[in-house]
């Protein structure tokens, strides 16, 4: 109830229904195994954080896992804002941390000095122990393997599992239809969200995309981002554009004079944060 009062917006009916289903699961004598499916922007993270708060209020620890450090840090920031007025102790665990930071985090988990840990695959290795892990939240669950998920479940005494996905894959659907997994669908988005428009262009019309983006940036003071499948050129994967070369081509070509930034998984955490902060502050156009 305290969390609800702190929210700057009202939860949607679909979010309320999701929370009610999760609450019902948490009160059963058997462990929850539920997947929450909803489009990007439908509010899955808020639902998951409310579930985390309920578990923590009942005296157990919560682990929230994301496939990339960028996403894990995004969840950490959301959680810090969300739990700002509550006595919930948060920590972050990622492969990029120093040995000293990692030791400190692992000790806090093992001794119960941390209520909620948000991390990446770094939660799997031997040496990660919890005092009492009661709930596991897995974001983008299709990015994790069956054995990885089992390794996480083994960290607690039959903990509850809440998975989240925007893009269910066949394995996820098979679990929902034929396995022991319950399904929650967040079928509506919060009011006021702009509709998403998707347009497809073949490579011969790439210049039209560049023209369109440049116009929106210059005239409307909007921002854009481009996503590429590789970080750098690879002999193993031909005919695929990569971030490092493309950023240079775009900055010196169609977007000359605009502020073009770059962000990828091989950058160190501080550099990533700096780029994201600059983009959020409007100091980067693309």
C-alpha positions as YAML, in Angstrom:
chain: A
units: angstrom
residues:
- id: 1
  name: UNK
  ca: [0.00, 0.00, 0.00]
- id: 2
  name: UNK
  ca: [2.89, 2.33, 0.80]
- id: 3
  name: UNK
  ca: [4.37, 1.67, -2.64]
- id: 4
  name: UNK
  ca: [1.07, 2.43, -4.31]
- id: 5
  name: UNK
  ca: [0.87, 5.77, -2.50]
- id: 6
  name: UNK
  ca: [4.38, 6.65, -3.70]
- id: 7
  name: UNK
  ca: [3.60, 5.92, -7.35]
- id: 8
  name: UNK
  ca: [3.21, 9.07, -9.47]
- id: 9
  name: UNK
  ca: [0.56, 7.26, -11.55]
- id: 10
  name: UNK
  ca: [-2.33, 4.83, -11.15]
- id: 11
  name: UNK
  ca: [-1.74, 1.18, -12.01]
- id: 12
  name: UNK
  ca: [-3.71, -0.17, -14.98]
- id: 13
  name: UNK
  ca: [-6.40, -2.81, -14.57]
- id: 14
  name: UNK
  ca: [-4.11, -5.38, -16.21]
- id: 15
  name: UNK
  ca: [-1.31, -4.57, -13.73]
- id: 16
  name: UNK
  ca: [-3.72, -4.88, -10.79]
- id: 17
  name: UNK
  ca: [-4.88, -8.27, -12.07]
- id: 18
  name: UNK
  ca: [-1.26, -9.42, -12.47]
- id: 19
  name: UNK
  ca: [-0.41, -8.38, -8.91]
- id: 20
  name: UNK
  ca: [-3.50, -10.20, -7.58]
- id: 21
  name: UNK
  ca: [-2.47, -13.42, -9.39]
- id: 22
  name: UNK
  ca: [1.11, -13.16, -8.09]
- id: 23
  name: UNK
  ca: [-0.16, -12.48, -4.53]
- id: 24
  name: UNK
  ca: [-2.38, -15.56, -4.71]
- id: 25
  name: UNK
  ca: [0.65, -17.63, -5.82]
- id: 26
  name: UNK
  ca: [2.86, -16.29, -3.03]
- id: 27
  name: UNK
  ca: [0.30, -17.41, -0.44]
- id: 28
  name: UNK
  ca: [0.24, -21.04, -1.63]
- id: 29
  name: UNK
  ca: [2.27, -23.82, -0.03]
- id: 30
  name: UNK
  ca: [3.91, -24.64, -3.39]
- id: 31
  name: UNK
  ca: [6.41, -22.41, -5.19]
- id: 32
  name: UNK
  ca: [5.15, -19.98, -7.82]
- id: 33
  name: UNK
  ca: [6.21, -20.62, -11.42]
- id: 34
  name: UNK
  ca: [4.63, -17.76, -13.37]
- id: 35
  name: UNK
  ca: [5.50, -15.84, -16.49]
- id: 36
  name: UNK
  ca: [4.30, -12.28, -17.05]
- id: 37
  name: UNK
  ca: [4.02, -11.43, -20.72]
- id: 38
  name: UNK
  ca: [3.41, -7.91, -21.93]
- id: 39
  name: UNK
  ca: [4.58, -5.53, -24.61]
- id: 40
  name: UNK
  ca: [7.39, -3.06, -23.97]
- id: 41
  name: UNK
  ca: [5.96, -0.21, -21.89]
- id: 42
  name: UNK
  ca: [3.09, -2.22, -20.41]
- id: 43
  name: UNK
  ca: [4.55, -1.97, -16.90]
- id: 44
  name: UNK
  ca: [5.96, -5.43, -16.18]
- id: 45
  name: UNK
  ca: [8.87, -4.09, -14.10]
- id: 46
  name: UNK
  ca: [6.57, -2.25, -11.67]
- id: 47
  name: UNK
  ca: [4.57, -5.44, -11.15]
- id: 48
  name: UNK
  ca: [7.81, -7.38, -10.51]
- id: 49
  name: UNK
  ca: [9.09, -4.77, -8.02]
- id: 50
  name: UNK
  ca: [5.80, -4.85, -6.10]
- id: 51
  name: UNK
  ca: [6.15, -8.67, -5.91]
- id: 52
  name: UNK
  ca: [9.74, -8.16, -4.65]
- id: 53
  name: UNK
  ca: [8.57, -5.73, -1.95]
- id: 54
  name: UNK
  ca: [5.92, -8.20, -0.74]
- id: 55
  name: UNK
  ca: [8.51, -11.00, -0.54]
- id: 56
  name: UNK
  ca: [10.99, -8.76, 1.33]
- id: 57
  name: UNK
  ca: [8.26, -7.63, 3.76]
- id: 58
  name: UNK
  ca: [7.82, -11.33, 4.55]
- id: 59
  name: UNK
  ca: [11.47, -11.69, 5.50]
- id: 60
  name: UNK
  ca: [13.09, -13.32, 2.46]
- id: 61
  name: UNK
  ca: [15.64, -12.14, -0.10]
- id: 62
  name: UNK
  ca: [14.93, -11.48, -3.78]
- id: 63
  name: UNK
  ca: [17.20, -11.92, -6.83]
- id: 64
  name: UNK
  ca: [16.34, -10.10, -10.06]
- id: 65
  name: UNK
  ca: [18.26, -11.14, -13.15]
- id: 66
  name: UNK
  ca: [18.63, -9.49, -16.54]
- id: 67
  name: UNK
  ca: [20.61, -10.73, -19.58]
- id: 68
  name: UNK
  ca: [22.84, -7.63, -19.90]
- id: 69
  name: UNK
  ca: [24.53, -5.30, -17.45]
- id: 70
  name: UNK
  ca: [22.91, -2.29, -19.16]
- id: 71
  name: UNK
  ca: [19.44, -3.71, -18.47]
- id: 72
  name: UNK
  ca: [20.40, -4.76, -14.93]
- id: 73
  name: UNK
  ca: [21.59, -1.22, -14.16]
- id: 74
  name: UNK
  ca: [18.37, 0.19, -15.63]
- id: 75
  name: UNK
  ca: [16.35, -2.05, -13.27]
- id: 76
  name: UNK
  ca: [18.60, -1.01, -10.38]
- id: 77
  name: UNK
  ca: [17.91, 2.67, -11.01]
- id: 78
  name: UNK
  ca: [14.16, 2.01, -11.24]
- id: 79
  name: UNK
  ca: [14.27, 0.04, -7.98]
- id: 80
  name: UNK
  ca: [16.25, 2.78, -6.21]
- id: 81
  name: UNK
  ca: [13.60, 5.35, -7.19]
- id: 82
  name: UNK
  ca: [10.74, 2.98, -6.45]
- id: 83
  name: UNK
  ca: [11.97, 1.96, -2.98]
- id: 84
  name: UNK
  ca: [13.40, 5.39, -2.05]
- id: 85
  name: UNK
  ca: [11.26, 5.73, 1.11]
- id: 86
  name: UNK
  ca: [11.30, 2.08, 2.16]
- id: 87
  name: UNK
  ca: [13.91, 0.25, 4.27]
- id: 88
  name: UNK
  ca: [14.85, -2.10, 1.39]
- id: 89
  name: UNK
  ca: [18.58, -2.77, 0.95]
- id: 90
  name: UNK
  ca: [19.60, -3.03, -2.69]
- id: 91
  name: UNK
  ca: [22.77, -4.24, -4.35]
- id: 92
  name: UNK
  ca: [24.10, -4.94, -7.84]
- id: 93
  name: UNK
  ca: [26.12, -7.95, -9.06]
- id: 94
  name: UNK
  ca: [27.80, -8.02, -12.48]
- id: 95
  name: UNK
  ca: [30.84, -9.62, -14.09]
- id: 96
  name: UNK
  ca: [32.37, -6.18, -14.66]
- id: 97
  name: UNK
  ca: [32.76, -5.49, -10.92]
- id: 98
  name: UNK
  ca: [36.16, -5.54, -9.22]
- id: 99
  name: UNK
  ca: [37.11, -8.51, -7.04]
- id: 100
  name: UNK
  ca: [36.74, -6.36, -3.89]
- id: 101
  name: UNK
  ca: [33.24, -5.14, -4.88]
- id: 102
  name: UNK
  ca: [32.18, -8.68, -5.71]
- id: 103
  name: UNK
  ca: [33.45, -10.04, -2.36]
- id: 104
  name: UNK
  ca: [31.55, -7.33, -0.48]
- id: 105
  name: UNK
  ca: [28.33, -8.06, -2.41]
- id: 106
  name: UNK
  ca: [28.60, -11.83, -1.91]
- id: 107
  name: UNK
  ca: [29.13, -11.39, 1.82]
- id: 108
  name: UNK
  ca: [26.06, -9.14, 2.07]
- id: 109
  name: UNK
  ca: [23.96, -11.79, 0.26]
- id: 110
  name: UNK
  ca: [25.24, -14.66, 2.41]
- id: 111
  name: UNK
  ca: [24.71, -12.82, 5.70]
- id: 112
  name: UNK
  ca: [21.32, -11.36, 4.78]
- id: 113
  name: UNK
  ca: [22.48, -7.72, 4.76]
- id: 114
  name: UNK
  ca: [20.97, -7.35, 1.27]
- id: 115
  name: UNK
  ca: [17.25, -7.71, 0.55]
- id: 116
  name: UNK
  ca: [17.30, -7.39, -3.24]
- id: 117
  name: UNK
  ca: [20.17, -8.11, -5.63]
- id: 118
  name: UNK
  ca: [19.87, -7.12, -9.28]
- id: 119
  name: UNK
  ca: [22.40, -8.70, -11.61]
- id: 120
  name: UNK
  ca: [23.37, -10.61, -14.73]
- id: 121
  name: UNK
  ca: [24.81, -14.09, -15.35]
- id: 122
  name: UNK
  ca: [27.23, -13.19, -12.52]
- id: 123
  name: UNK
  ca: [24.58, -14.62, -10.16]
- id: 124
  name: UNK
  ca: [25.26, -18.17, -11.43]
- id: 125
  name: UNK
  ca: [28.85, -19.05, -10.48]
- id: 126
  name: UNK
  ca: [29.86, -21.10, -7.46]
- id: 127
  name: UNK
  ca: [30.41, -18.91, -4.43]
- id: 128
  name: UNK
  ca: [27.09, -17.08, -4.74]
- id: 129
  name: UNK
  ca: [25.08, -17.91, -1.60]
- id: 130
  name: UNK
  ca: [21.98, -16.36, -0.08]
- id: 131
  name: UNK
  ca: [20.89, -16.37, 3.53]
- id: 132
  name: UNK
  ca: [17.26, -17.01, 2.51]
- id: 133
  name: UNK
  ca: [16.34, -16.56, -1.15]
- id: 134
  name: UNK
  ca: [12.56, -16.61, -1.49]
- id: 135
  name: UNK
  ca: [11.81, -15.05, -4.89]
- id: 136
  name: UNK
  ca: [13.65, -15.04, -8.22]
- id: 137
  name: UNK
  ca: [12.64, -12.59, -10.96]
- id: 138
  name: UNK
  ca: [14.04, -13.27, -14.44]
- id: 139
  name: UNK
  ca: [13.68, -10.56, -17.08]
- id: 140
  name: UNK
  ca: [13.79, -11.50, -20.78]
- id: 141
  name: UNK
  ca: [13.70, -15.10, -19.66]
- id: 142
  name: UNK
  ca: [14.09, -16.43, -23.22]
- id: 143
  name: UNK
  ca: [17.73, -15.23, -23.12]
- id: 144
  name: UNK
  ca: [18.57, -17.80, -20.42]
- id: 145
  name: UNK
  ca: [19.00, -21.54, -20.78]
- id: 146
  name: UNK
  ca: [17.11, -24.26, -18.92]
- id: 147
  name: UNK
  ca: [20.19, -25.22, -16.88]
- id: 148
  name: UNK
  ca: [20.93, -21.58, -16.05]
- id: 149
  name: UNK
  ca: [17.46, -21.11, -14.63]
- id: 150
  name: UNK
  ca: [17.80, -24.33, -12.62]
- id: 151
  name: UNK
  ca: [21.16, -23.14, -11.23]
- id: 152
  name: UNK
  ca: [19.41, -20.01, -9.97]
- id: 153
  name: UNK
  ca: [16.57, -22.01, -8.38]
- id: 154
  name: UNK
  ca: [19.16, -24.10, -6.54]
- id: 155
  name: UNK
  ca: [20.36, -20.98, -4.70]
- id: 156
  name: UNK
  ca: [17.25, -20.99, -2.51]
- id: 157
  name: UNK
  ca: [15.02, -23.47, -0.70]
- id: 158
  name: UNK
  ca: [12.35, -23.97, -3.36]
- id: 159
  name: UNK
  ca: [12.03, -20.22, -4.14]
- id: 160
  name: UNK
  ca: [9.18, -18.65, -6.09]
- id: 161
  name: UNK
  ca: [9.97, -17.89, -9.76]
- id: 162
  name: UNK
  ca: [8.54, -14.95, -11.69]
- id: 163
  name: UNK
  ca: [9.68, -14.63, -15.30]
- id: 164
  name: UNK
  ca: [9.02, -11.67, -17.63]
- id: 165
  name: UNK
  ca: [9.01, -11.45, -21.39]
- id: 166
  name: UNK
  ca: [7.85, -9.11, -24.14]
- id: 167
  name: UNK
  ca: [8.62, -11.62, -26.90]
- id: 168
  name: UNK
  ca: [7.66, -15.18, -25.94]
- id: 169
  name: UNK
  ca: [9.56, -17.82, -27.93]
- id: 170
  name: UNK
  ca: [8.33, -21.38, -28.66]
- id: 171
  name: UNK
  ca: [9.99, -22.80, -25.53]
- id: 172
  name: UNK
  ca: [8.26, -20.20, -23.35]
- id: 173
  name: UNK
  ca: [4.90, -20.95, -24.97]
- id: 174
  name: UNK
  ca: [5.43, -24.69, -24.55]
- id: 175
  name: UNK
  ca: [6.07, -24.14, -20.82]
- id: 176
  name: UNK
  ca: [2.82, -22.18, -20.56]
- id: 177
  name: UNK
  ca: [0.71, -24.65, -22.54]
- id: 178
  name: UNK
  ca: [2.11, -28.01, -21.45]
- id: 179
  name: UNK
  ca: [4.29, -27.41, -18.39]
- id: 180
  name: UNK
  ca: [3.73, -26.33, -14.82]
- id: 181
  name: UNK
  ca: [4.01, -22.64, -15.58]
- id: 182
  name: UNK
  ca: [1.15, -20.19, -15.10]
- id: 183
  name: UNK
  ca: [0.68, -17.33, -17.52]
- id: 184
  name: UNK
  ca: [-0.21, -13.70, -16.82]
- id: 185
  name: UNK
  ca: [-0.72, -11.32, -19.73]
- id: 186
  name: UNK
  ca: [-0.56, -7.54, -19.25]
- id: 187
  name: UNK
  ca: [-2.82, -6.70, -22.15]
- id: 188
  name: UNK
  ca: [-2.99, -2.90, -21.81]
- id: 189
  name: UNK
  ca: [-0.55, -0.04, -21.58]
- id: 190
  name: UNK
  ca: [-0.72, 2.90, -19.19]
- id: 191
  name: UNK
  ca: [-2.81, 5.79, -20.59]
- id: 192
  name: UNK
  ca: [-1.04, 8.52, -22.53]
- id: 193
  name: UNK
  ca: [1.50, 6.24, -24.20]
- id: 194
  name: UNK
  ca: [2.10, 7.18, -27.82]
- id: 195
  name: UNK
  ca: [1.33, 4.45, -30.34]
- id: 196
  name: UNK
  ca: [4.35, 2.65, -31.82]
- id: 197
  name: UNK
  ca: [4.64, 2.84, -35.60]
- id: 198
  name: UNK
  ca: [6.78, 0.30, -37.42]
- id: 199
  name: UNK
  ca: [8.04, 0.85, -40.97]
- id: 200
  name: UNK
  ca: [10.10, -1.54, -43.05]
- id: 201
  name: UNK
  ca: [12.54, -0.34, -45.72]
- id: 202
  name: UNK
  ca: [14.91, -2.38, -47.89]
- id: 203
  name: UNK
  ca: [18.57, -1.43, -48.23]
- id: 204
  name: UNK
  ca: [18.07, 0.50, -51.45]
- id: 205
  name: UNK
  ca: [16.03, 3.05, -49.48]
- id: 206
  name: UNK
  ca: [18.36, 3.45, -46.51]
- id: 207
  name: UNK
  ca: [19.08, 7.05, -47.56]
- id: 208
  name: UNK
  ca: [15.37, 7.85, -47.04]
- id: 209
  name: UNK
  ca: [15.67, 6.72, -43.40]
- id: 210
  name: UNK
  ca: [18.73, 8.93, -42.89]
- id: 211
  name: UNK
  ca: [16.94, 11.93, -44.44]
- id: 212
  name: UNK
  ca: [13.88, 11.36, -42.26]
- id: 213
  name: UNK
  ca: [15.93, 11.02, -39.04]
- id: 214
  name: UNK
  ca: [18.01, 14.11, -39.79]
- id: 215
  name: UNK
  ca: [14.83, 16.14, -40.39]
- id: 216
  name: UNK
  ca: [13.25, 15.00, -37.10]
- id: 217
  name: UNK
  ca: [16.43, 15.77, -35.16]
- id: 218
  name: UNK
  ca: [16.97, 19.20, -36.69]
- id: 219
  name: UNK
  ca: [13.38, 20.44, -36.94]
- id: 220
  name: UNK
  ca: [11.68, 18.77, -33.96]
- id: 221
  name: UNK
  ca: [14.73, 18.52, -31.68]
- id: 222
  name: UNK
  ca: [14.02, 14.80, -31.31]
- id: 223
  name: UNK
  ca: [16.52, 11.98, -30.76]
- id: 224
  name: UNK
  ca: [17.04, 8.67, -32.52]
- id: 225
  name: UNK
  ca: [18.97, 5.47, -32.06]
- id: 226
  name: UNK
  ca: [20.20, 2.84, -34.48]
- id: 227
  name: UNK
  ca: [20.76, -0.80, -33.48]
- id: 228
  name: UNK
  ca: [23.30, -3.04, -35.22]
- id: 229
  name: UNK
  ca: [23.82, -6.79, -34.80]
- id: 230
  name: UNK
  ca: [27.58, -6.71, -34.11]
- id: 231
  name: UNK
  ca: [29.96, -4.63, -32.00]
- id: 232
  name: UNK
  ca: [32.82, -4.80, -34.51]
- id: 233
  name: UNK
  ca: [33.59, -6.42, -37.87]
- id: 234
  name: UNK
  ca: [33.72, -10.22, -37.80]
- id: 235
  name: UNK
  ca: [35.05, -12.68, -40.37]
- id: 236
  name: UNK
  ca: [32.68, -15.32, -39.00]
- id: 237
  name: UNK
  ca: [29.61, -13.21, -39.77]
- id: 238
  name: UNK
  ca: [29.82, -11.52, -43.15]
- id: 239
  name: UNK
  ca: [27.50, -8.85, -44.57]
- id: 240
  name: UNK
  ca: [26.45, -7.67, -41.12]
- id: 241
  name: UNK
  ca: [27.01, -4.05, -40.17]
- id: 242
  name: UNK
  ca: [28.72, -3.37, -36.87]
- id: 243
  name: UNK
  ca: [28.34, -0.55, -34.34]
- id: 244
  name: UNK
  ca: [31.90, 0.78, -34.37]
- id: 245
  name: UNK
  ca: [32.18, 1.19, -38.17]
- id: 246
  name: UNK
  ca: [28.58, 2.32, -38.64]
- id: 247
  name: UNK
  ca: [28.83, 5.06, -35.99]
- id: 248
  name: UNK
  ca: [31.87, 6.49, -37.77]
- id: 249
  name: UNK
  ca: [30.20, 6.27, -41.21]
- id: 250
  name: UNK
  ca: [27.02, 7.94, -39.97]
- id: 251
  name: UNK
  ca: [28.84, 10.68, -38.03]
- id: 252
  name: UNK
  ca: [31.02, 11.58, -41.04]
- id: 253
  name: UNK
  ca: [28.29, 11.08, -43.65]
- id: 254
  name: UNK
  ca: [24.51, 11.53, -43.40]
- id: 255
  name: UNK
  ca: [24.62, 12.87, -39.83]
- id: 256
  name: UNK
  ca: [27.63, 15.15, -40.13]
- id: 257
  name: UNK
  ca: [27.29, 18.05, -37.71]
- id: 258
  name: UNK
  ca: [24.96, 16.11, -35.39]
- id: 259
  name: UNK
  ca: [26.09, 14.68, -32.05]
- id: 260
  name: UNK
  ca: [26.48, 10.92, -32.56]
- id: 261
  name: UNK
  ca: [27.28, 8.67, -29.58]
- id: 262
  name: UNK
  ca: [28.11, 4.99, -29.31]
- id: 263
  name: UNK
  ca: [27.09, 2.33, -26.77]
- id: 264
  name: UNK
  ca: [27.88, -1.39, -26.68]
- id: 265
  name: UNK
  ca: [28.42, -4.22, -24.20]
- id: 266
  name: UNK
  ca: [32.21, -4.20, -24.34]
- id: 267
  name: UNK
  ca: [32.51, -0.69, -22.92]
- id: 268
  name: UNK
  ca: [33.34, -0.39, -19.22]
- id: 269
  name: UNK
  ca: [30.37, 0.37, -16.92]
- id: 270
  name: UNK
  ca: [31.33, 4.00, -16.24]
- id: 271
  name: UNK
  ca: [31.62, 4.76, -19.97]
- id: 272
  name: UNK
  ca: [28.20, 3.14, -20.58]
- id: 273
  name: UNK
  ca: [26.61, 5.19, -17.81]
- id: 274
  name: UNK
  ca: [28.14, 8.38, -19.16]
- id: 275
  name: UNK
  ca: [26.73, 7.77, -22.66]
- id: 276
  name: UNK
  ca: [23.26, 6.93, -21.31]
- id: 277
  name: UNK
  ca: [23.25, 10.01, -19.08]
- id: 278
  name: UNK
  ca: [24.28, 12.23, -21.99]
- id: 279
  name: UNK
  ca: [21.53, 10.76, -24.19]
- id: 280
  name: UNK
  ca: [18.96, 11.20, -21.40]
- id: 281
  name: UNK
  ca: [20.09, 14.80, -20.89]
- id: 282
  name: UNK
  ca: [19.72, 15.58, -24.61]
- id: 283
  name: UNK
  ca: [23.46, 16.08, -25.16]
- id: 284
  name: UNK
  ca: [23.47, 13.42, -27.91]
- id: 285
  name: UNK
  ca: [21.21, 13.47, -30.98]
- id: 286
  name: UNK
  ca: [21.81, 9.90, -32.16]
...
